[in-house]
Amino acid sequence: MSIEQLAETAQAMMAPGKGIIAIDESGATCAKRFAGVGIENTEENRRRYRELLLTTPKLNEYISGAILFDETIRQSTSDGVPFAKYMTDHGMIPGIKVDKGTHNLAGFPGEVVTEGLDGLRARLEEYYKLGARFAKWRAVINIGDDIPSGTCIDANAHALARYAALCQEQGLVPMVEPEVIMDGSHDIETCYEVTEVALRSLFASLYEHSVMLEGTILKASMVVPGNTCADQASFEEVAAATLQCLKSTVPATLPGIVFLSGGQSDEAATAHLNAMNQMGPNPWPLSFSYGRAMQAAALKLWSQDLVNNFARAQQTVYERARDNGLAALGQWKQAA
Ligand SMILES: O=P(O)(O)OC[C@H]1O[C@](O)(COP(=O)(O)O)[C@@H](O)[C@@H]1O
């Protein structure tokens, strides 16, 4: 696959005013989300829910692509159209989560490393045939007493780089996601330092593994205080700290950065993205790849009546996509 084709896909993912909807919850995470609103976790309910999200009318006005889970890329709409084909037919790029989740890092209590490299080349080959044009791998960096360690950061960066190189070999744009977790009482400065070290290590590893940045997308966490920190930050403070951290670590050749929502409220996720874009011009387009901050309201509504609330829940998905799409341009206005 040529770098031009990868770069073209990456640029289409970052189309102005559009972002990515993350619907790649693994089996365990989906079970948790469904349990939270009382939906039975059956294969048909998971299929129907992903259908609700992907077939939202006019979703493509604000959504350039979606990250699917292995089960979802093999499923179809109620009319029998494979989800990946439905997306492509509607101008949205299918993506696929390819990591196999986090596992305890031996010798480093409280820290995890993401697994899934064994057999990855063959899995990527299959996902490409199923229609995927980008992939995603999430590393998890926890903040706590004496963590993260340099070992954890470097082990995760190394895995991300090996994954990214394999993706490019197989014609898929790698989305690299080093998520610094919000849980904890740490302050915003600590989050800044950890994010900076994690990004430095990631880009050094990508370079070592000859990953072409022009065909790579970063999925970043924002620089925020821990969720139980007494000293919370304003939207502007989070936006300014995140931008400064990214500008000091992420090469300008990268075609774009999308953010995860990480447990932020819908409003905060949108307001932070909007503020960062209003503070531009920035070296790269900044958009969203939210999971919870795109879906939470729709999931709650749907759970109240799986049949009659289907269309209303889709309207909620459309509204979240519109608000985040406007925030990707710095044009979102907070409701009075
Ligand atoms: O732990 P899992 O099942 O891999 O899922 C983690 C989730 O985190 C994300 O990377 C970001 O989601 P949020 O925006 O909800 O934080 C999603 O793409 C993914 O579904």
GROMACS .gro file of C-alpha atoms and ligand atoms in nm:
model
  356
    1MET     CA    1   0.000   0.000   0.000
    2SER     CA    2   0.145   0.336  -0.095
    3ILE     CA    3   0.190   0.614   0.154
    4GLU     CA    4  -0.028   0.832  -0.073
    5GLN     CA    5  -0.324   0.598  -0.023
    6LEU     CA    6  -0.273   0.585   0.353
    7ALA     CA    7  -0.240   0.963   0.366
    8GLU     CA    8  -0.559   1.000   0.161
    9THR     CA    9  -0.752   0.781   0.408
   10ALA     CA   10  -0.607   0.973   0.705
   11GLN     CA   11  -0.711   1.303   0.550
   12ALA     CA   12  -1.061   1.175   0.478
   13MET     CA   13  -1.089   1.070   0.844
   14MET     CA   14  -0.998   1.428   0.938
   15ALA     CA   15  -1.240   1.599   0.695
   16PRO     CA   16  -1.320   1.950   0.828
   17GLY     CA   17  -1.614   1.956   1.069
   18LYS     CA   18  -1.626   1.576   1.097
   19GLY     CA   19  -1.509   1.323   1.354
   20ILE     CA   20  -1.511   0.955   1.438
   21ILE     CA   21  -1.772   0.772   1.643
   22ALA     CA   22  -1.611   0.505   1.863
   23ILE     CA   23  -1.845   0.207   1.892
   24ASP     CA   24  -1.576  -0.055   1.945
   25GLU     CA   25  -1.658  -0.151   2.303
   26SER     CA   26  -1.519  -0.498   2.370
   27GLY     CA   27  -1.754  -0.769   2.500
   28ALA     CA   28  -1.681  -0.680   2.864
   29THR     CA   29  -1.716  -0.303   2.818
   30CYS     CA   30  -2.040  -0.339   2.621
   31ALA     CA   31  -2.176  -0.565   2.895
   32LYS     CA   32  -2.094  -0.294   3.149
   33ARG     CA   33  -2.260  -0.017   2.942
   34PHE     CA   34  -2.574  -0.227   2.884
   35ALA     CA   35  -2.593  -0.330   3.251
   36GLY     CA   36  -2.572   0.038   3.349
   37VAL     CA   37  -2.905   0.106   3.174
   38GLY     CA   38  -3.067  -0.237   3.217
   39ILE     CA   39  -3.037  -0.372   2.861
   40GLU     CA   40  -2.995  -0.747   2.824
   41ASN     CA   41  -2.651  -0.821   2.679
   42THR     CA   42  -2.746  -1.048   2.387
   43GLU     CA   43  -2.582  -1.063   2.045
   44GLU     CA   44  -2.903  -0.935   1.884
   45ASN     CA   45  -2.926  -0.637   2.122
   46ARG     CA   46  -2.563  -0.549   2.049
   47ARG     CA   47  -2.631  -0.574   1.675
   48ARG     CA   48  -2.948  -0.368   1.697
   49TYR     CA   49  -2.773  -0.102   1.907
   50ARG     CA   50  -2.484  -0.072   1.662
   51GLU     CA   51  -2.742  -0.055   1.383
   52LEU     CA   52  -2.916   0.230   1.564
   53LEU     CA   53  -2.590   0.423   1.581
   54LEU     CA   54  -2.462   0.356   1.229
   55THR     CA   55  -2.792   0.410   1.046
   56THR     CA   56  -2.867   0.742   1.217
   57PRO     CA   57  -3.012   0.957   0.937
   58LYS     CA   58  -2.761   1.212   0.798
   59LEU     CA   59  -2.488   1.090   1.034
   60ASN     CA   60  -2.234   1.139   0.754
   61GLU     CA   61  -2.279   1.518   0.775
   62TYR     CA   62  -2.061   1.514   1.087
   63ILE     CA   63  -1.909   1.165   1.104
   64SER     CA   64  -1.622   1.057   0.876
   65GLY     CA   65  -1.583   0.707   1.018
   66ALA     CA   66  -1.658   0.464   1.299
   67ILE     CA   67  -1.443   0.223   1.496
   68LEU     CA   68  -1.607  -0.119   1.506
   69PHE     CA   69  -1.544  -0.425   1.724
   70ASP     CA   70  -1.462  -0.765   1.573
   71GLU     CA   71  -1.818  -0.890   1.630
   72THR     CA   72  -1.970  -0.578   1.471
   73ILE     CA   73  -1.768  -0.582   1.148
   74ARG     CA   74  -1.913  -0.932   1.087
   75GLN     CA   75  -2.273  -0.818   1.149
   76SER     CA   76  -2.530  -0.660   0.916
   77THR     CA   77  -2.826  -0.422   0.921
   78SER     CA   78  -3.175  -0.572   0.963
   79ASP     CA   79  -3.197  -0.561   0.580
   80GLY     CA   80  -2.887  -0.781   0.553
   81VAL     CA   81  -2.634  -0.517   0.447
   82PRO     CA   82  -2.296  -0.575   0.620
   83PHE     CA   83  -2.223  -0.277   0.846
   84ALA     CA   84  -1.892  -0.205   0.673
   85LYS     CA   85  -2.067  -0.191   0.333
   86TYR     CA   86  -2.347   0.024   0.473
   87MET     CA   87  -2.087   0.269   0.601
   88THR     CA   88  -1.888   0.282   0.279
   89ASP     CA   89  -2.210   0.329   0.078
   90HIS     CA   90  -2.292   0.625   0.304
   91GLY     CA   91  -1.949   0.790   0.281
   92MET     CA   92  -1.818   0.678   0.620
   93ILE     CA   93  -1.490   0.491   0.665
   94PRO     CA   94  -1.501   0.162   0.856
   95GLY     CA   95  -1.237   0.123   1.127
   96ILE     CA   96  -1.163  -0.170   1.356
   97LYS     CA   97  -1.029  -0.214   1.709
   98VAL     CA   98  -0.750  -0.471   1.686
   99ASP     CA   99  -0.597  -0.477   2.032
  100LYS     CA  100  -0.684  -0.762   2.267
  101GLY     CA  101  -0.715  -0.550   2.577
  102THR     CA  102  -0.494  -0.472   2.873
  103HIS     CA  103  -0.313  -0.721   3.098
  104ASN     CA  104  -0.115  -0.671   3.419
  105LEU     CA  105   0.244  -0.575   3.347
  106ALA     CA  106   0.452  -0.837   3.525
  107GLY     CA  107   0.666  -0.688   3.801
  108PHE     CA  108   0.482  -0.352   3.798
  109PRO     CA  109   0.178  -0.358   4.027
  110GLY     CA  110  -0.104  -0.127   3.917
  111GLU     CA  111   0.026  -0.101   3.560
  112VAL     CA  112  -0.096  -0.267   3.242
  113VAL     CA  113   0.025  -0.338   2.892
  114THR     CA  114  -0.195  -0.391   2.587
  115GLU     CA  115  -0.171  -0.728   2.413
  116GLY     CA  116  -0.267  -0.847   2.066
  117LEU     CA  117   0.045  -0.849   1.849
  118ASP     CA  118   0.057  -1.228   1.799
  119GLY     CA  119  -0.117  -1.314   1.472
  120LEU     CA  120  -0.197  -0.949   1.406
  121ARG     CA  121  -0.072  -0.948   1.044
  122ALA     CA  122  -0.325  -1.215   0.943
  123ARG     CA  123  -0.607  -1.045   1.133
  124LEU     CA  124  -0.533  -0.712   0.962
  125GLU     CA  125  -0.535  -0.883   0.624
  126GLU     CA  126  -0.881  -1.020   0.700
  127TYR     CA  127  -1.015  -0.688   0.833
  128TYR     CA  128  -0.899  -0.514   0.515
  129LYS     CA  129  -1.096  -0.770   0.312
  130LEU     CA  130  -1.399  -0.705   0.534
  131GLY     CA  131  -1.377  -0.335   0.440
  132ALA     CA  132  -1.180  -0.173   0.724
  133ARG     CA  133  -0.947   0.108   0.618
  134PHE     CA  134  -0.819   0.215   0.958
  135ALA     CA  135  -0.747   0.039   1.287
  136LYS     CA  136  -0.722   0.131   1.652
  137TRP     CA  137  -0.504   0.013   1.943
  138ARG     CA  138  -0.547   0.154   2.294
  139ALA     CA  139  -0.272   0.165   2.555
  140VAL     CA  140  -0.367   0.249   2.912
  141ILE     CA  141  -0.145   0.459   3.140
  142ASN     CA  142  -0.262   0.479   3.501
  143ILE     CA  143  -0.156   0.760   3.735
  144GLY     CA  144  -0.101   0.679   4.103
  145ASP     CA  145   0.164   0.663   4.375
  146ASP     CA  146   0.494   0.617   4.191
  147ILE     CA  147   0.323   0.524   3.866
  148PRO     CA  148   0.345   0.529   3.571
  149SER     CA  149   0.692   0.380   3.546
  150GLY     CA  150   0.915   0.442   3.247
  151THR     CA  151   0.898   0.067   3.182
  152CYS     CA  152   0.520   0.076   3.144
  153ILE     CA  153   0.528   0.380   2.917
  154ASP     CA  154   0.799   0.234   2.693
  155ALA     CA  155   0.644  -0.116   2.678
  156ASN     CA  156   0.314   0.034   2.562
  157ALA     CA  157   0.483   0.269   2.314
  158HIS     CA  158   0.676  -0.024   2.168
  159ALA     CA  159   0.356  -0.228   2.122
  160LEU     CA  160   0.180   0.071   1.962
  161ALA     CA  161   0.467   0.116   1.717
  162ARG     CA  162   0.477  -0.253   1.620
  163TYR     CA  163   0.099  -0.245   1.567
  164ALA     CA  164   0.121   0.076   1.361
  165ALA     CA  165   0.393  -0.061   1.133
  166LEU     CA  166   0.188  -0.377   1.069
  167CYS     CA  167  -0.123  -0.170   0.991
  168GLN     CA  168   0.059   0.035   0.730
  169GLU     CA  169   0.204  -0.279   0.573
  170GLN     CA  170  -0.153  -0.410   0.535
  171GLY     CA  171  -0.301  -0.084   0.399
  172LEU     CA  172  -0.475   0.032   0.715
  173VAL     CA  173  -0.422   0.372   0.878
  174PRO     CA  174  -0.317   0.312   1.240
  175MET     CA  175  -0.493   0.517   1.504
  176VAL     CA  176  -0.254   0.513   1.800
  177GLU     CA  177  -0.416   0.571   2.138
  178PRO     CA  178  -0.208   0.617   2.453
  179GLU     CA  179  -0.484   0.692   2.705
  180VAL     CA  180  -0.376   0.859   3.028
  181ILE     CA  181  -0.657   0.757   3.262
  182MET     CA  182  -0.856   1.027   3.445
  183ASP     CA  183  -0.916   0.821   3.761
  184GLY     CA  184  -0.736   0.954   4.067
  185SER     CA  185  -0.676   1.260   4.279
  186HIS     CA  186  -0.371   1.386   4.086
  187ASP     CA  187  -0.362   1.747   3.964
  188ILE     CA  188  -0.359   1.879   3.609
  189GLU     CA  189   0.020   1.935   3.618
  190THR     CA  190   0.076   1.565   3.690
  191CYS     CA  191  -0.148   1.469   3.399
  192TYR     CA  192   0.048   1.710   3.180
  193GLU     CA  193   0.384   1.555   3.276
  194VAL     CA  194   0.263   1.197   3.227
  195THR     CA  195   0.099   1.278   2.892
  196GLU     CA  196   0.414   1.453   2.773
  197VAL     CA  197   0.638   1.158   2.863
  198ALA     CA  198   0.394   0.909   2.706
  199LEU     CA  199   0.375   1.105   2.379
  200ARG     CA  200   0.752   1.153   2.361
  201SER     CA  201   0.804   0.780   2.406
  202LEU     CA  202   0.532   0.700   2.150
  203PHE     CA  203   0.673   0.923   1.876
  204ALA     CA  204   1.029   0.798   1.942
  205SER     CA  205   0.903   0.439   1.901
  206LEU     CA  206   0.706   0.521   1.586
  207TYR     CA  207   1.025   0.667   1.441
  208GLU     CA  208   1.231   0.361   1.542
  209HIS     CA  209   0.977   0.135   1.368
  210SER     CA  210   0.970   0.343   1.045
  211VAL     CA  211   0.603   0.429   1.083
  212MET     CA  212   0.501   0.694   0.831
  213LEU     CA  213   0.341   0.975   1.027
  214GLU     CA  214   0.158   1.105   0.716
  215GLY     CA  215  -0.053   0.787   0.734
  216THR     CA  216  -0.108   0.779   1.111
  217ILE     CA  217  -0.371   0.938   1.340
  218LEU     CA  218  -0.320   1.007   1.710
  219LYS     CA  219  -0.610   0.940   1.946
  220ALA     CA  220  -0.517   1.143   2.252
  221SER     CA  221  -0.649   1.195   2.601
  222MET     CA  222  -0.687   1.554   2.715
  223VAL     CA  223  -0.476   1.705   2.991
  224VAL     CA  224  -0.721   1.715   3.283
  225PRO     CA  225  -0.702   1.691   3.663
  226GLY     CA  226  -0.788   1.349   3.809
  227ASN     CA  227  -1.162   1.300   3.859
  228THR     CA  228  -1.128   1.318   4.240
  229CYS     CA  229  -0.880   1.606   4.244
  230ALA     CA  230  -1.007   1.891   4.465
  231ASP     CA  231  -0.876   2.147   4.219
  232GLN     CA  232  -1.076   2.107   3.897
  233ALA     CA  233  -0.992   2.313   3.585
  234SER     CA  234  -1.196   2.538   3.357
  235PHE     CA  235  -1.266   2.444   2.993
  236GLU     CA  236  -1.008   2.703   2.884
  237GLU     CA  237  -0.741   2.571   3.123
  238VAL     CA  238  -0.785   2.215   2.997
  239ALA     CA  239  -0.778   2.332   2.635
  240ALA     CA  240  -0.463   2.543   2.685
  241ALA     CA  241  -0.275   2.271   2.876
  242THR     CA  242  -0.370   2.002   2.622
  243LEU     CA  243  -0.263   2.217   2.328
  244GLN     CA  244   0.068   2.309   2.486
  245CYS     CA  245   0.144   1.945   2.565
  246LEU     CA  246   0.057   1.830   2.213
  247LYS     CA  247   0.253   2.112   2.047
  248SER     CA  248   0.565   2.016   2.240
  249THR     CA  249   0.547   1.646   2.151
  250VAL     CA  250   0.353   1.577   1.828
  251PRO     CA  251   0.522   1.640   1.490
  252ALA     CA  252   0.337   1.873   1.254
  253THR     CA  253   0.348   1.609   0.977
  254LEU     CA  254   0.076   1.412   1.154
  255PRO     CA  255  -0.249   1.452   0.952
  256GLY     CA  256  -0.465   1.487   1.262
  257ILE     CA  257  -0.542   1.430   1.626
  258VAL     CA  258  -0.875   1.302   1.759
  259PHE     CA  259  -0.965   1.290   2.127
  260LEU     CA  260  -1.123   1.024   2.344
  261SER     CA  261  -1.379   1.138   2.601
  262GLY     CA  262  -1.249   0.920   2.887
  263GLY     CA  263  -1.546   0.971   3.119
  264GLN     CA  264  -1.592   1.346   3.066
  265SER     CA  265  -1.949   1.476   3.053
  266ASP     CA  266  -2.096   1.532   2.707
  267GLU     CA  267  -2.079   1.906   2.756
  268ALA     CA  268  -1.718   1.908   2.879
  269ALA     CA  269  -1.597   1.689   2.592
  270THR     CA  270  -1.758   1.923   2.337
  271ALA     CA  271  -1.653   2.244   2.515
  272HIS     CA  272  -1.288   2.135   2.545
  273LEU     CA  273  -1.263   2.048   2.176
  274ASN     CA  274  -1.434   2.371   2.079
  275ALA     CA  275  -1.200   2.580   2.297
  276MET     CA  276  -0.889   2.412   2.149
  277ASN     CA  277  -1.007   2.490   1.798
  278GLN     CA  278  -1.091   2.848   1.890
  279MET     CA  279  -0.734   2.884   2.021
  280GLY     CA  280  -0.598   2.789   1.675
  281PRO     CA  281  -0.459   2.789   1.416
  282ASN     CA  282  -0.299   2.464   1.532
  283PRO     CA  283  -0.037   2.249   1.354
  284TRP     CA  284  -0.291   1.969   1.288
  285PRO     CA  285  -0.672   1.939   1.261
  286LEU     CA  286  -0.823   1.850   1.599
  287SER     CA  287  -1.143   1.647   1.614
  288PHE     CA  288  -1.316   1.378   1.817
  289SER     CA  289  -1.330   1.001   1.845
  290TYR     CA  290  -1.565   0.984   2.139
  291GLY     CA  291  -1.730   0.670   2.269
  292ARG     CA  292  -1.929   0.760   2.577
  293ALA     CA  293  -1.961   1.132   2.495
  294MET     CA  294  -2.123   1.038   2.162
  295GLN     CA  295  -2.344   0.756   2.286
  296ALA     CA  296  -2.443   0.795   2.652
  297ALA     CA  297  -2.759   1.002   2.597
  298ALA     CA  298  -2.880   0.781   2.310
  299LEU     CA  299  -2.816   0.459   2.501
  300LYS     CA  300  -3.015   0.584   2.799
  301LEU     CA  301  -3.309   0.688   2.581
  302TRP     CA  302  -3.307   0.362   2.384
  303SER     CA  303  -3.295   0.154   2.705
  304GLN     CA  304  -3.631   0.300   2.810
  305ASP     CA  305  -3.809   0.147   2.508
  306LEU     CA  306  -3.606  -0.058   2.260
  307VAL     CA  307  -3.879  -0.043   1.994
  308ASN     CA  308  -4.046   0.295   2.023
  309ASN     CA  309  -3.739   0.501   2.118
  310PHE     CA  310  -3.523   0.383   1.828
  311ALA     CA  311  -3.573   0.693   1.612
  312ARG     CA  312  -3.558   0.934   1.907
  313ALA     CA  313  -3.230   0.784   2.019
  314GLN     CA  314  -3.096   0.829   1.664
  315GLN     CA  315  -3.193   1.195   1.679
  316THR     CA  316  -2.980   1.225   1.996
  317VAL     CA  317  -2.685   1.063   1.818
  318TYR     CA  318  -2.726   1.312   1.533
  319GLU     CA  319  -2.731   1.605   1.778
  320ARG     CA  320  -2.415   1.487   1.956
  321ALA     CA  321  -2.243   1.441   1.617
  322ARG     CA  322  -2.353   1.790   1.509
  323ASP     CA  323  -2.233   1.955   1.831
  324ASN     CA  324  -1.896   1.779   1.818
  325GLY     CA  325  -1.864   1.848   1.444
  326LEU     CA  326  -1.915   2.219   1.514
  327ALA     CA  327  -1.661   2.198   1.800
  328ALA     CA  328  -1.411   2.050   1.553
  329LEU     CA  329  -1.439   2.384   1.371
  330GLY     CA  330  -1.447   2.595   1.689
  331GLN     CA  331  -1.804   2.698   1.599
  332TRP     CA  332  -2.004   2.531   1.876
  333LYS     CA  333  -2.218   2.758   2.095
  334GLN     CA  334  -2.298   2.646   2.448
  335ALA     CA  335  -2.676   2.636   2.515
  336ALA     CA  336  -2.780   2.933   2.727
  337LIG     O1  337  -1.190  -0.113   2.704
  337LIG     P1  338  -1.242  -0.130   2.564
  337LIG     O2  339  -1.360  -0.218   2.557
  337LIG     O3  340  -1.134  -0.163   2.468
  337LIG     O4  341  -1.303   0.012   2.520
  337LIG     C1  342  -1.244   0.131   2.547
  337LIG     C2  343  -1.316   0.246   2.479
  337LIG     O5  344  -1.232   0.356   2.491
  337LIG     C3  345  -1.229   0.431   2.369
  337LIG     O6  346  -1.100   0.417   2.315
  337LIG     C4  347  -1.263   0.574   2.402
  337LIG     O7  348  -1.392   0.577   2.454
  337LIG     P2  349  -1.442   0.699   2.542
  337LIG     O8  350  -1.452   0.819   2.451
  337LIG     O9  351  -1.573   0.655   2.597
  337LIG    O10  352  -1.338   0.720   2.651
  337LIG     C5  353  -1.329   0.364   2.275
  337LIG    O11  354  -1.283   0.366   2.142
  337LIG     C6  355  -1.341   0.227   2.332
  337LIG    O12  356  -1.467   0.174   2.309
   0.00000   0.00000   0.00000
